[in-house]
Amino acid sequence: MARRWQRQLCGGQELVVCGGADKVIRATLEGTYSFHTEHRGCPVFRRRSPLPASVCGGGSSSGTESGSRGYDVLLYFWEDASSPRLSGWYFGPEVAGDLVWAFRPSRCPGQAPPSSGWR
């Protein structure tokens, strides 16, 4: 099932992520993200805080339903030369980890994660 994620760049280094069809995934991913580090020349963003429901139009309550279960929530670009279909933006608790909450195929990372096309 495809998910549409909204994002807003604030000051160049902060993202606001809202939306998603699945309640647990939405509670896990919605929030404010800040630049955390770089991986292979691309930014890695880390969720700083969940958002109140009023910000995302009824999304996360206060972050109490988070499906992240204490994990960090990262947003990062991964390029896989051996399997280009796996290249793209990922939400997960660690860069290149086995656990992934959402994925957006992409060949070029650009400067900011895309706002649509997430699965």
mmCIF file of C-alpha atoms in Angstrom, residues 8-94:
data_model
loop_
_atom_site.group_PDB
_atom_site.id
_atom_site.type_symbol
_atom_site.label_atom_id
_atom_site.label_comp_id
_atom_site.label_asym_id
_atom_site.label_seq_id
_atom_site.Cartn_x
_atom_site.Cartn_y
_atom_site.Cartn_z
ATOM 1 C CA GLN A 8 8.572 20.773 4.896
ATOM 2 C CA LEU A 9 12.108 22.065 4.963
ATOM 3 C CA CYS A 10 12.616 24.508 7.814
ATOM 4 C CA GLY A 11 15.920 26.325 7.811
ATOM 5 C CA GLY A 12 17.444 23.780 5.470
ATOM 6 C CA GLN A 13 18.132 21.129 8.098
ATOM 7 C CA GLU A 14 14.750 20.263 9.603
ATOM 8 C CA LEU A 15 11.911 18.161 8.190
ATOM 9 C CA VAL A 16 8.341 17.761 9.357
ATOM 10 C CA VAL A 17 6.900 14.360 8.406
ATOM 11 C CA CYS A 18 3.129 13.827 8.418
ATOM 12 C CA GLY A 19 0.756 11.227 7.036
ATOM 13 C CA GLY A 20 0.469 7.559 6.249
ATOM 14 C CA ALA A 21 -2.315 5.032 5.886
ATOM 15 C CA ASP A 22 -1.220 2.717 8.711
ATOM 16 C CA LYS A 23 -1.833 4.020 12.250
ATOM 17 C CA VAL A 24 1.244 2.393 13.828
ATOM 18 C CA ILE A 25 3.593 3.440 11.011
ATOM 19 C CA ARG A 26 2.187 6.971 11.145
ATOM 20 C CA ALA A 27 2.765 7.139 14.922
ATOM 21 C CA THR A 28 6.294 5.825 14.392
ATOM 22 C CA LEU A 29 7.316 8.204 11.616
ATOM 23 C CA GLU A 30 5.410 11.445 12.145
ATOM 24 C CA GLY A 31 7.554 14.046 13.786
ATOM 25 C CA THR A 32 10.192 16.683 13.464
ATOM 26 C CA TYR A 33 13.493 15.497 11.989
ATOM 27 C CA SER A 34 16.852 17.228 12.214
ATOM 28 C CA PHE A 35 20.081 16.638 10.347
ATOM 29 C CA HIS A 36 21.960 13.894 12.219
ATOM 30 C CA THR A 37 24.961 12.905 10.081
ATOM 31 C CA GLU A 38 25.940 12.016 6.524
ATOM 32 C CA HIS A 39 26.101 8.624 4.879
ATOM 33 C CA ARG A 40 27.987 8.402 1.586
ATOM 34 C CA GLY A 41 27.522 12.117 0.990
ATOM 35 C CA CYS A 42 23.769 12.146 1.653
ATOM 36 C CA PRO A 43 22.042 13.567 4.728
ATOM 37 C CA VAL A 44 20.707 11.318 7.465
ATOM 38 C CA PHE A 45 17.850 12.823 9.458
ATOM 39 C CA ARG A 46 16.868 11.708 12.967
ATOM 40 C CA ARG A 47 13.445 12.161 14.520
ATOM 41 C CA ARG A 48 13.708 14.679 17.332
ATOM 42 C CA SER A 49 10.141 14.535 18.545
ATOM 43 C CA PRO A 50 6.669 13.307 17.643
ATOM 44 C CA LEU A 51 4.068 15.853 16.579
ATOM 45 C CA PRO A 52 0.782 16.743 18.232
ATOM 46 C CA ALA A 53 -2.320 15.659 16.289
ATOM 47 C CA SER A 54 -3.137 19.278 15.411
ATOM 48 C CA VAL A 55 0.041 19.649 13.314
ATOM 49 C CA CYS A 56 -0.653 16.708 11.002
ATOM 50 C CA GLY A 57 -4.413 16.944 10.913
ATOM 51 C CA GLY A 58 -5.222 14.142 13.326
ATOM 52 C CA GLY A 59 -2.092 12.037 12.977
ATOM 53 C CA SER A 60 -0.010 11.174 16.019
ATOM 54 C CA SER A 61 -1.614 11.757 19.354
ATOM 55 C CA SER A 62 1.353 12.829 21.435
ATOM 56 C CA GLY A 63 3.705 10.150 20.268
ATOM 57 C CA THR A 64 2.519 7.727 22.936
ATOM 58 C CA GLU A 65 1.461 5.142 20.322
ATOM 59 C CA SER A 66 4.867 5.067 18.709
ATOM 60 C CA GLY A 67 5.625 1.823 16.957
ATOM 61 C CA SER A 68 9.342 2.594 17.165
ATOM 62 C CA ARG A 69 9.484 0.905 20.595
ATOM 63 C CA GLY A 70 12.412 2.977 21.800
ATOM 64 C CA TYR A 71 14.401 2.854 18.553
ATOM 65 C CA ASP A 72 15.804 5.934 16.902
ATOM 66 C CA VAL A 73 13.840 6.827 13.791
ATOM 67 C CA LEU A 74 16.154 7.742 10.908
ATOM 68 C CA LEU A 75 15.451 8.924 7.373
ATOM 69 C CA TYR A 76 18.335 8.175 4.989
ATOM 70 C CA PHE A 77 19.244 7.498 1.359
ATOM 71 C CA TRP A 78 20.726 4.128 0.404
ATOM 72 C CA GLU A 79 22.263 3.372 -2.988
ATOM 73 C CA ASP A 80 22.584 -0.291 -3.953
ATOM 74 C CA ALA A 81 24.689 -0.723 -7.108
ATOM 75 C CA SER A 82 24.063 -4.477 -7.246
ATOM 76 C CA SER A 83 20.254 -4.073 -6.970
ATOM 77 C CA PRO A 84 19.258 -0.603 -8.226
ATOM 78 C CA ARG A 85 15.596 -1.291 -7.406
ATOM 79 C CA LEU A 86 16.602 -1.175 -3.719
ATOM 80 C CA SER A 87 18.152 2.290 -4.039
ATOM 81 C CA GLY A 88 16.132 5.050 -2.447
ATOM 82 C CA TRP A 89 15.048 6.750 0.748
ATOM 83 C CA TYR A 90 14.339 4.679 3.845
ATOM 84 C CA PHE A 91 12.845 5.160 7.311
ATOM 85 C CA GLY A 92 14.420 2.782 9.814
ATOM 86 C CA PRO A 93 16.135 2.600 13.208
ATOM 87 C CA GLU A 94 19.623 2.426 11.657
#
